[in-house]
PDB file of C-alpha atoms in Angstrom:
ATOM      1  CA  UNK Q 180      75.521  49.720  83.374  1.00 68.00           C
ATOM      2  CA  UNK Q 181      72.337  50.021  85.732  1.00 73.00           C
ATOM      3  CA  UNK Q 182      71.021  46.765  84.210  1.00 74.00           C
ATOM      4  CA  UNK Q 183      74.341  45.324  85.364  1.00 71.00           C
ATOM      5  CA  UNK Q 184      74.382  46.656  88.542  1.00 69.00           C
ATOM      6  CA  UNK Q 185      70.897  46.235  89.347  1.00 71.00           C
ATOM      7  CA  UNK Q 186      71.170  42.541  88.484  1.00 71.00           C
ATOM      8  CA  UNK Q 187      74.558  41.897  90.750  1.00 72.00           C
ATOM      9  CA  UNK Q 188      72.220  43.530  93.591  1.00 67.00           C
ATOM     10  CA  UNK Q 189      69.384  41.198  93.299  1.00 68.00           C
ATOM     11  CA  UNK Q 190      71.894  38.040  93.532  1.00 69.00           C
ATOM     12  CA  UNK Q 191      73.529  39.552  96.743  1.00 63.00           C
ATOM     13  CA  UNK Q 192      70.059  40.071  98.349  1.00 63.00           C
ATOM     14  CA  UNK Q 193      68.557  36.062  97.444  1.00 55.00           C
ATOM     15  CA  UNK Q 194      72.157  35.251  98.318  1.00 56.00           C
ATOM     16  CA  UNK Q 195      71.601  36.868 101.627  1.00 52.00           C
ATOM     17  CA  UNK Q 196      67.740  35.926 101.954  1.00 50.00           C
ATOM     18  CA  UNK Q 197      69.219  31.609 101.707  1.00 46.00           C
ATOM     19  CA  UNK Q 198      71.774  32.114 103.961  1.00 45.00           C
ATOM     20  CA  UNK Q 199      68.887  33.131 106.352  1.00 44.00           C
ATOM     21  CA  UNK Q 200      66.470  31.297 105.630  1.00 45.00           C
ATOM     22  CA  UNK Q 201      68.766  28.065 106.196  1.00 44.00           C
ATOM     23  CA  UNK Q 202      69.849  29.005 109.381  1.00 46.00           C
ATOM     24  CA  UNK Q 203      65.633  28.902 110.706  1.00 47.00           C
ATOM     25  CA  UNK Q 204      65.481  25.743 108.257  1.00 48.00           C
ATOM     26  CA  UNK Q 205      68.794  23.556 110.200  1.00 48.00           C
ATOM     27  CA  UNK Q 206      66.238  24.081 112.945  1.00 48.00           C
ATOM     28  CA  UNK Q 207      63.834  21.178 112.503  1.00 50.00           C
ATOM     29  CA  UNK Q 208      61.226  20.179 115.307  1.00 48.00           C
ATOM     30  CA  UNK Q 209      61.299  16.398 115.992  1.00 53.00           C
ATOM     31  CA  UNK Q 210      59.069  14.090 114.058  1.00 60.00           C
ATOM     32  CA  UNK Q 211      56.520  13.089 116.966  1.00 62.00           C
ATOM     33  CA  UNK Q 212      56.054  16.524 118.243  1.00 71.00           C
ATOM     34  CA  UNK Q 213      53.007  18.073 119.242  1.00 75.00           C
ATOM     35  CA  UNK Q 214      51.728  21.758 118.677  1.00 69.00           C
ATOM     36  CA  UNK Q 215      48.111  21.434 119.562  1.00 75.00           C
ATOM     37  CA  UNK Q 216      46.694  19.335 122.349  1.00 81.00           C
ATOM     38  CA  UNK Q 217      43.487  17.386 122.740  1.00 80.00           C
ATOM     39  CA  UNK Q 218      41.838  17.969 126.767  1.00 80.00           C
ATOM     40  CA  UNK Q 219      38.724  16.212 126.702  1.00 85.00           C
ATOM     41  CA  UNK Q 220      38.844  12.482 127.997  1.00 86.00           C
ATOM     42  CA  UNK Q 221      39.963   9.804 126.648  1.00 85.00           C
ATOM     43  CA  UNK Q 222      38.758   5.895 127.137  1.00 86.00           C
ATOM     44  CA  UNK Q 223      41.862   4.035 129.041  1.00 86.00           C
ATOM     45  CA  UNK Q 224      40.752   0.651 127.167  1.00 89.00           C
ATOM     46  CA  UNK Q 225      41.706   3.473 123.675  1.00 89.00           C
ATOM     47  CA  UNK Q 226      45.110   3.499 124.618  1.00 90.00           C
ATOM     48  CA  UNK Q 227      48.219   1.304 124.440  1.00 91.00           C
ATOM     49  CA  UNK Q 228      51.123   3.676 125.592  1.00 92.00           C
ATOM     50  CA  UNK Q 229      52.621   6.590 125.733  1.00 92.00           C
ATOM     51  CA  UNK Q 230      54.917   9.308 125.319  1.00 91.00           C
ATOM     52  CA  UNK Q 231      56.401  12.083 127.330  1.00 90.00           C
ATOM     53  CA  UNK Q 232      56.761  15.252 125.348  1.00 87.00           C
ATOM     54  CA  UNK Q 233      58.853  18.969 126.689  1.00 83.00           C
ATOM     55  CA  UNK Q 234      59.810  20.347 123.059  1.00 79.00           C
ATOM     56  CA  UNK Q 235      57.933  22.260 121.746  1.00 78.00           C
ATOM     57  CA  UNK Q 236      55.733  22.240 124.587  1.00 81.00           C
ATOM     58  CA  UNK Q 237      54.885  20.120 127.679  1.00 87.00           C
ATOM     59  CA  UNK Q 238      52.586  17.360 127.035  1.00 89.00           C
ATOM     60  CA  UNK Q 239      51.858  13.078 127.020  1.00 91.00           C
ATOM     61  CA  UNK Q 240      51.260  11.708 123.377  1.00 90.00           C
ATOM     62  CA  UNK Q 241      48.607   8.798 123.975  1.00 90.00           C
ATOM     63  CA  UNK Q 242      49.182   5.841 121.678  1.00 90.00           C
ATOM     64  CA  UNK Q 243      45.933   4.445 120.864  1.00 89.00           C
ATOM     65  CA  UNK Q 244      45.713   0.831 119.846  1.00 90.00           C
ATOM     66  CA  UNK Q 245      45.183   1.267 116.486  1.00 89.00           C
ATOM     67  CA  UNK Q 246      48.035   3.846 116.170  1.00 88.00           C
ATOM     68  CA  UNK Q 247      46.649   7.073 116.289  1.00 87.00           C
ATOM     69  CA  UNK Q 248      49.207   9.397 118.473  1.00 87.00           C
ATOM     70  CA  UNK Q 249      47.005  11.605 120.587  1.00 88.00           C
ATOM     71  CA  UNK Q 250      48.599  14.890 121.943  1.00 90.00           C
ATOM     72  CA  UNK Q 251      47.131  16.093 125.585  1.00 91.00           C
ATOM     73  CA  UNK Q 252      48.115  18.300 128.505  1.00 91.00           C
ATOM     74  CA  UNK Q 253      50.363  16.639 130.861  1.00 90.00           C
ATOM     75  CA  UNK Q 254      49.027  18.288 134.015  1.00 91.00           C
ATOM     76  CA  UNK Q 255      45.358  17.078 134.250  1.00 92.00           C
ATOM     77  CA  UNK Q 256      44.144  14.679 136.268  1.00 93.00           C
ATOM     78  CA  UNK Q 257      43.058  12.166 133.857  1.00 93.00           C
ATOM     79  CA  UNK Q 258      46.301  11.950 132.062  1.00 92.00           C
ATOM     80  CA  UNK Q 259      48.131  11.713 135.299  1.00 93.00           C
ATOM     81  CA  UNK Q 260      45.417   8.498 136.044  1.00 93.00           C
ATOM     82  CA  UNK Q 261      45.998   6.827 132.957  1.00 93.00           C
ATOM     83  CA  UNK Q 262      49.716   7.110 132.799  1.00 93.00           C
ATOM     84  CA  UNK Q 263      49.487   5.137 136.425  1.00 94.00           C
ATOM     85  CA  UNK Q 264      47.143   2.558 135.137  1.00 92.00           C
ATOM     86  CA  UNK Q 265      49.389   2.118 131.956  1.00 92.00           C
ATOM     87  CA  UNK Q 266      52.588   1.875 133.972  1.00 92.00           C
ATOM     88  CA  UNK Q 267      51.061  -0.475 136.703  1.00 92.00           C
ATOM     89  CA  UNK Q 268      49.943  -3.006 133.411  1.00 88.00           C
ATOM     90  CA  UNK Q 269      53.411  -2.879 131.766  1.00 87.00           C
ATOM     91  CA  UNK Q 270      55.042  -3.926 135.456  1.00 88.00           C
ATOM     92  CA  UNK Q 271      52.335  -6.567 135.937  1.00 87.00           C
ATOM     93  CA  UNK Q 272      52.724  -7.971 131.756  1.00 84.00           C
ATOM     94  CA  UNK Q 273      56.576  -7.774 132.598  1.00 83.00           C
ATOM     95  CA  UNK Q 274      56.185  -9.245 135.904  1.00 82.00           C
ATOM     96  CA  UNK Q 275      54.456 -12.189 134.309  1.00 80.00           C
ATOM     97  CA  UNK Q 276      56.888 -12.715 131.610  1.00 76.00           C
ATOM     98  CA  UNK Q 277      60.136 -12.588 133.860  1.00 74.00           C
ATOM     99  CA  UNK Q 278      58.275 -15.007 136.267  1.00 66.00           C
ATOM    100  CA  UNK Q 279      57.544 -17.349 134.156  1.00 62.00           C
ATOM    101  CA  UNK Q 280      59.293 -21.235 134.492  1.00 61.00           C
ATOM    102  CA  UNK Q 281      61.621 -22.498 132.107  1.00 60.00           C
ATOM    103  CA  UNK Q 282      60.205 -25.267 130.323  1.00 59.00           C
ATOM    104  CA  UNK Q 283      62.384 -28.832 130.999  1.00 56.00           C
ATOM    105  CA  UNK Q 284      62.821 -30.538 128.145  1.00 57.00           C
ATOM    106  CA  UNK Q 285      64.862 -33.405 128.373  1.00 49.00           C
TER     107      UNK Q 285
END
């Protein structure tokens, strides 16, 4: 009879223990997310775009152009630089693609 009830208590307490556990598990972070950021500089001609981040924490994910997703602080000054350069060279390729003629062809 202890046996028996000893083994009904261990099924209520994993039953209990999943239930938890996949309530912290439904939580998932998004795929691109960053947890640890990179300060020191990084080469403008590196990077191809970018990425504003707020969850988990505040930050820019640098696209470099071979790929690599880069994680840094969005509040320093270098960041703040590149994202300006990078948004003034998508207006200007954009600008030059919008503006360009139709060709006739007759």
């Amino acid at each position: 009879m202890k046996l028996y009830l000893a083994a009904i208590l261990a099924i209520c307490s994993l039953e209990h223990f999943t239930i938890i556990r996949g309530t912290f598990g439904s939580q998932t972070m998004p795929l691109n997310s960053c947890v640890d950021l990179h300060t020191s500089e990084i080469n403008i001609k590196r990077i191809a775009d970018y990425e504003r981040q707020t969850i988990p924490v505040k930050a820019v994910i640098f696209i470099t152009k071979n790929g690599v997703k880069v994680c840094v602080p969005y509040d320093l000054a270098w960041v703040k630089k590149n994202i300006h350069k990078l948004e003034r060279s998508k207006a200007r390729k954009q600008k030059r693609t919008t503006s360009r003629p139709k060709s006739m062809t007759s």
